[in-house]
Amino acid sequence: MRACVVGAGVVGLNTALELQRELGASLDVTILADKFNEETTGDGAAGFFFPSTYFAGPSFDVTKQWIRDSFDWYNSVCWSDQGRAAGVGELTGYFFSNESRGKVWNPLMEGVCPEYRDATDEELQLLPGGARFGSFASTLLVECRYFLPWALNRIQAAGGKIQRRCVTRLDDLSEDFDVVFNCTGLGAAKLCGDYTVIPLRGQVYKVTAPWIKTFTCFDRDTYIFPNRNQVTVGGSRWLGNSSLEVDPYESASIWERAVRAVPSLQAARVQRQWVGLRPYRCPVRVEADKAQREDKLTIVHNYGHGGYGITAAPGTARYAVKAFKDQHRAGVGSSKL
């Protein structure tokens, strides 16, 4: 069978990797995309593995399974000889809030992180002026500037093909492919006529601050994440805003909040500011298209992850591939898959 993955962001490449892991030689895999590596939204992402409590699949149990599957797979890469090349590493740090414990505790991560607990009284004093609530987490960092090219190389080494192509209609792929995995993020709004996919604008600083080794999050939207060669300082969530221009007022707000949480940032050197549009949909769409098609093309959707594509991509990829296998077996009976 001929499979096509449309989209080469972190969701698309994880889907292609899962196809090759799960189905191997029974499938030819081709990736079609108009943007790769540093051209994608993932290039500016901090890479922090941690979902928001508003990240939602079809049910809480399914959503948590996505997160667990993702963590387990990234963690296996982290501890393999490929961890550094793939940009996957350990990261520890703190969530702080003066509002409520709900601001610092996420049930989606309970039982997933190797260590996840309430902050001690002493740790609550790490924030200037102290904090009323806090939690400590040992999680992962997945830096797309390393992960995406590593994944592409892995896909090609396993026989996958890569084509730079702008897909404007999924129907146009029916002559060349038997199944299409739609991992187009924001592009799905126009491609599928799904206007519940909304841009979620984010703005961050990338700075040089090698002394920062642990992450700090304060009331979710103020965060400092140490990456391999820089520190990501954010952030913002502007739902429905599609501007890619750096907003100077948002810049000032981000920096003031971050320095208040981590005063040593005042000595950091700013490398650049970056704006990205995250594809938000509630719930995330991961399903086989149920429409009956005369051309027999199978379409499986996997998009709408918002700012949590990195966190959930391996899990939703597994779910999407299973949806394809289930539909294929139901349709043909004695499937080879």
Coordinates of C-alpha atoms in Angstrom, one line a residue:
M1 CA 0.0 0.0 0.0
R2 CA 1.0 3.6 -0.7
A3 CA 0.8 5.9 2.3
C4 CA 1.2 9.7 2.3
V5 CA 1.7 12.0 5.3
V6 CA 0.8 15.6 4.5
G7 CA 2.8 17.9 6.7
A8 CA 6.4 17.7 8.0
G9 CA 6.0 19.3 11.4
V10 CA 6.4 17.3 14.6
V11 CA 3.0 15.7 14.2
G12 CA 3.6 14.6 10.6
L13 CA 7.0 13.2 11.2
N14 CA 6.0 11.3 14.3
T15 CA 3.1 9.9 12.3
A16 CA 5.5 8.7 9.5
L17 CA 7.8 7.2 12.1
E18 CA 4.9 5.3 13.7
L19 CA 3.7 4.0 10.3
Q20 CA 7.2 2.6 9.6
R21 CA 7.4 1.1 13.1
E22 CA 4.0 -0.4 13.1
L23 CA 3.6 -1.5 9.5
G24 CA 7.1 -1.7 8.1
A25 CA 7.5 -3.2 4.7
S26 CA 3.7 -3.5 4.1
L27 CA 3.6 0.2 3.4
D28 CA 5.5 2.7 1.2
V29 CA 5.6 6.0 3.1
T30 CA 5.9 9.5 1.4
I31 CA 5.9 12.8 3.2
L32 CA 4.5 15.8 1.3
A33 CA 5.0 19.3 2.7
D34 CA 5.8 22.8 1.6
K35 CA 7.8 23.5 4.8
F36 CA 10.6 21.6 6.5
N37 CA 12.8 21.8 9.6
E38 CA 13.5 25.5 10.5
E39 CA 10.6 26.6 8.3
T40 CA 8.1 25.0 10.6
T41 CA 6.5 26.3 13.7
G42 CA 8.3 23.7 15.8
D43 CA 11.6 25.5 15.1
G44 CA 10.8 28.2 17.6
A45 CA 9.1 26.1 20.2
A46 CA 10.7 25.6 23.5
G47 CA 10.2 21.8 23.3
F48 CA 8.9 21.4 26.8
F49 CA 7.1 18.2 27.4
F50 CA 4.1 19.1 29.4
P51 CA 0.4 19.5 28.3
S52 CA -2.0 22.1 29.5
T53 CA -5.1 21.0 31.4
Y54 CA -7.1 22.4 28.5
F55 CA -5.4 20.1 26.0
A56 CA -8.2 17.7 25.1
G57 CA -8.8 14.6 23.0
P58 CA -12.2 12.7 22.8
S59 CA -12.0 11.8 26.5
F60 CA -9.7 12.2 29.5
D61 CA -8.6 8.6 29.3
V62 CA -7.7 8.8 25.6
T63 CA -5.9 12.1 26.1
K64 CA -3.9 10.7 29.0
Q65 CA -3.0 7.7 27.0
W66 CA -1.7 10.0 24.2
I67 CA 0.5 11.7 26.8
R68 CA 1.8 8.5 28.3
D69 CA 2.6 6.9 25.0
S70 CA 4.4 10.1 23.9
F71 CA 6.5 10.3 27.1
D72 CA 7.4 6.6 26.9
W73 CA 8.6 6.9 23.3
Y74 CA 10.6 10.1 23.7
N75 CA 12.0 8.7 26.9
S76 CA 13.2 5.6 25.1
V77 CA 14.9 7.9 22.6
C78 CA 16.4 10.0 25.4
W79 CA 18.2 7.1 27.0
S80 CA 19.3 5.5 23.7
D81 CA 22.5 6.4 21.8
Q82 CA 20.3 8.7 19.6
G83 CA 19.1 11.0 22.4
R84 CA 21.5 13.9 21.8
A85 CA 21.2 13.7 18.0
A86 CA 17.4 13.7 18.3
G87 CA 17.4 16.7 20.6
V88 CA 15.7 14.8 23.4
G89 CA 16.9 15.2 27.0
E90 CA 15.9 15.4 30.6
L91 CA 14.6 18.6 32.2
T92 CA 13.6 19.4 35.7
G93 CA 12.0 22.4 37.3
Y94 CA 9.1 24.1 39.0
F95 CA 5.6 25.4 38.5
F96 CA 4.6 28.3 40.8
S97 CA 1.4 30.1 41.5
N98 CA -0.2 32.4 44.1
E99 CA -3.7 31.6 42.9
S100 CA -4.5 27.9 43.4
R101 CA -3.0 24.4 43.4
G102 CA -4.9 23.8 40.2
K103 CA -2.5 26.2 38.5
V104 CA 0.5 24.0 39.4
W105 CA -1.0 20.5 39.2
N106 CA -1.9 18.6 36.1
P107 CA -3.7 15.2 36.3
L108 CA -2.6 14.4 32.8
M109 CA 1.0 14.1 34.0
E110 CA 0.3 12.1 37.2
G111 CA 1.9 8.8 36.9
V112 CA 3.7 9.8 33.7
C113 CA 6.7 11.8 34.9
P114 CA 9.4 9.8 36.8
E115 CA 9.0 12.4 39.5
Y116 CA 6.1 14.8 40.0
R117 CA 5.2 16.2 43.4
D118 CA 4.2 19.2 45.4
A119 CA 7.0 21.7 46.0
T120 CA 8.4 21.8 49.6
D121 CA 8.1 24.9 51.7
E122 CA 11.8 25.5 51.0
E123 CA 11.3 25.2 47.2
L124 CA 8.3 27.6 47.3
Q125 CA 10.9 30.3 48.4
L126 CA 12.8 29.9 45.2
L127 CA 10.5 32.4 43.6
P128 CA 11.3 35.9 44.7
G129 CA 8.9 36.8 47.4
G130 CA 7.9 33.2 47.6
A131 CA 4.8 31.4 46.2
R132 CA 1.7 29.9 47.8
F133 CA 1.6 26.9 45.6
G134 CA 4.2 24.9 43.6
S135 CA 5.1 21.6 42.1
F136 CA 8.3 19.9 41.0
A137 CA 8.5 17.9 37.8
S138 CA 11.1 15.8 36.1
T139 CA 10.2 15.7 32.4
L140 CA 11.7 15.9 29.0
L141 CA 12.9 18.5 26.5
V142 CA 12.4 17.8 22.7
E143 CA 14.0 20.4 20.6
C144 CA 12.6 20.4 17.1
R145 CA 15.6 22.1 15.5
Y146 CA 17.4 18.8 16.2
F147 CA 14.4 16.4 16.3
L148 CA 12.9 17.2 12.9
P149 CA 16.0 16.7 10.8
W150 CA 16.8 13.6 12.8
A151 CA 13.3 12.2 12.2
L152 CA 13.5 13.0 8.5
N153 CA 16.8 11.1 8.2
R154 CA 15.4 8.2 10.1
I155 CA 12.3 8.1 7.8
Q156 CA 14.5 8.1 4.7
A157 CA 16.8 5.5 6.1
A158 CA 13.8 3.2 6.4
G159 CA 12.8 3.7 2.8
G160 CA 10.5 6.7 3.2
K161 CA 10.3 9.4 0.5
I162 CA 10.3 13.2 0.9
Q163 CA 8.7 15.6 -1.5
R164 CA 8.4 19.4 -1.2
R165 CA 4.9 20.0 -2.5
C166 CA 2.0 22.3 -1.5
V167 CA -1.2 20.2 -1.2
T168 CA -4.3 22.2 -1.8
R169 CA -6.8 19.3 -2.1
L170 CA -6.6 15.9 -0.5
D171 CA -8.7 14.5 -3.4
D172 CA -5.8 15.2 -5.7
L173 CA -3.8 12.5 -3.9
S174 CA -6.1 9.6 -4.8
E175 CA -4.3 8.6 -7.9
D176 CA -0.9 8.2 -6.2
F177 CA -1.8 7.0 -2.7
D178 CA -4.1 4.6 -1.0
V179 CA -4.1 6.3 2.4
V180 CA -3.4 9.9 3.4
F181 CA -2.6 11.1 6.9
N182 CA -3.6 14.7 7.2
C183 CA -1.2 16.4 9.6
T184 CA -1.4 19.9 8.3
G185 CA -2.1 21.8 11.5
L186 CA -3.5 25.2 10.7
G187 CA -3.7 24.3 7.0
A188 CA -6.5 21.9 7.9
A189 CA -8.9 24.8 8.2
K190 CA -8.8 25.4 4.5
L191 CA -7.9 21.9 3.4
C192 CA -10.8 20.3 5.2
G193 CA -13.1 23.2 5.6
D194 CA -12.6 22.8 9.3
Y195 CA -12.8 26.3 10.7
T196 CA -12.8 25.2 14.3
V197 CA -9.0 25.1 13.8
I198 CA -7.9 28.5 15.1
P199 CA -4.4 30.2 15.2
L200 CA -3.1 30.4 18.8
R201 CA -0.4 33.1 18.6
G202 CA 2.7 32.7 20.7
Q203 CA 5.6 35.1 21.2
V204 CA 8.9 34.3 22.9
Y205 CA 12.5 35.5 23.5
K206 CA 15.5 33.3 22.7
V207 CA 18.3 34.4 25.0
T208 CA 21.8 33.4 26.1
A209 CA 21.8 32.5 29.8
P210 CA 23.8 29.3 30.3
W211 CA 23.6 29.5 34.1
I212 CA 19.9 28.6 33.9
K213 CA 19.6 24.8 34.3
T214 CA 16.1 24.2 35.5
F215 CA 12.7 25.4 34.1
T216 CA 10.4 27.9 35.9
C217 CA 6.8 28.4 35.1
F218 CA 4.6 31.0 36.9
D219 CA 0.8 30.8 36.4
R220 CA 1.3 28.9 33.1
D221 CA 2.0 31.8 30.8
T222 CA 5.3 33.0 32.2
Y223 CA 8.0 30.5 31.6
I224 CA 11.7 30.1 31.3
F225 CA 13.0 26.9 29.6
P226 CA 16.7 26.1 29.2
N227 CA 17.5 24.6 25.8
R228 CA 20.8 23.2 24.6
N229 CA 22.2 26.5 23.2
Q230 CA 19.7 29.1 24.4
V231 CA 16.9 29.8 26.9
T232 CA 13.3 30.3 25.7
V233 CA 11.5 33.0 27.6
G234 CA 7.7 33.4 27.2
G235 CA 5.0 33.7 26.6
S236 CA 1.6 34.5 25.3
R237 CA -1.6 32.9 24.1
W238 CA -3.6 35.1 21.6
L239 CA -6.5 32.9 20.3
G240 CA -7.5 34.0 16.8
N241 CA -4.6 36.3 16.3
S242 CA -2.7 35.4 13.1
S243 CA -0.1 38.2 13.1
L244 CA 3.5 37.0 12.8
E245 CA 4.9 40.4 13.7
V246 CA 6.7 40.8 17.1
D247 CA 4.4 43.0 19.3
P248 CA 6.5 45.4 21.4
Y249 CA 3.9 45.7 24.1
E250 CA 3.8 41.9 24.4
S251 CA 7.6 41.8 24.4
A252 CA 7.7 44.3 27.4
S253 CA 5.1 42.3 29.3
I254 CA 6.9 38.9 28.7
W255 CA 10.2 40.3 29.8
E256 CA 8.9 42.1 32.9
R257 CA 7.1 39.0 34.1
A258 CA 10.1 36.7 33.4
V259 CA 12.6 38.9 35.1
R260 CA 10.3 39.2 38.1
A261 CA 10.2 35.4 38.4
V262 CA 14.0 34.8 37.6
P263 CA 15.9 38.0 38.3
S264 CA 19.2 36.7 36.9
L265 CA 17.6 37.0 33.4
Q266 CA 18.5 40.7 33.5
A267 CA 22.1 39.6 32.6
A268 CA 21.0 37.5 29.6
R269 CA 21.8 38.4 26.1
V270 CA 18.8 38.5 23.7
Q271 CA 19.5 36.4 20.5
R272 CA 16.1 37.1 18.9
Q273 CA 12.4 37.3 19.3
W274 CA 10.1 34.8 17.6
V275 CA 6.4 34.5 16.9
G276 CA 4.6 31.3 15.9
L277 CA 1.0 30.3 15.2
R278 CA -0.1 27.1 16.9
P279 CA -3.1 25.1 15.5
Y280 CA -5.7 25.1 18.3
R281 CA -8.8 22.8 18.1
C282 CA -10.9 21.4 20.8
P283 CA -10.9 18.5 20.8
V284 CA -7.8 17.6 18.8
R285 CA -9.0 15.7 15.7
V286 CA -7.5 12.2 15.4
E287 CA -9.8 10.0 13.4
A288 CA -10.3 8.2 10.1
D289 CA -12.6 10.1 7.8
K290 CA -15.9 8.4 7.7
A291 CA -17.0 9.7 4.3
Q292 CA -17.6 7.0 1.7
R293 CA -15.4 7.7 -1.3
E294 CA -15.7 6.4 -4.8
D295 CA -11.9 6.6 -5.3
K296 CA -11.4 4.4 -2.2
L297 CA -8.9 6.8 -0.8
T298 CA -8.6 6.5 3.0
I299 CA -8.0 9.7 4.9
V300 CA -6.9 9.8 8.5
H301 CA -6.8 13.2 10.3
N302 CA -4.3 14.1 13.0
Y303 CA -4.3 17.9 13.7
G304 CA -5.3 20.6 16.1
H305 CA -2.7 20.1 18.9
G306 CA -2.4 23.8 19.7
G307 CA 0.9 24.4 21.6
Y308 CA 1.2 20.7 22.5
G309 CA 2.2 19.1 19.2
I310 CA 5.6 18.1 20.6
T311 CA 4.0 16.7 23.8
A312 CA 1.3 14.6 22.2
A313 CA 2.6 13.8 18.7
P314 CA 3.9 10.2 19.2
G315 CA 0.7 9.4 21.1
T316 CA -1.7 10.8 18.6
A317 CA 0.4 9.2 15.8
R318 CA -0.2 5.8 17.4
Y319 CA -3.9 6.5 17.7
A320 CA -4.1 7.6 14.1
V321 CA -2.3 4.6 12.8
K322 CA -4.6 2.3 14.9
A323 CA -7.6 4.1 13.4
F324 CA -6.3 3.4 9.9
K325 CA -5.7 -0.3 10.7
D326 CA -9.1 -0.7 12.3
Q327 CA -10.9 0.9 9.3
H328 CA -8.8 -1.1 6.8
R329 CA -9.6 -4.4 8.5
A330 CA -13.3 -3.6 8.8
G331 CA -13.4 -2.7 5.1
V332 CA -11.4 -5.6 3.5
G333 CA -11.7 -8.4 6.0
S334 CA -8.5 -10.4 5.4
S335 CA -6.1 -7.6 5.6
K336 CA -2.3 -8.1 5.5
L337 CA -2.0 -5.2 8.0

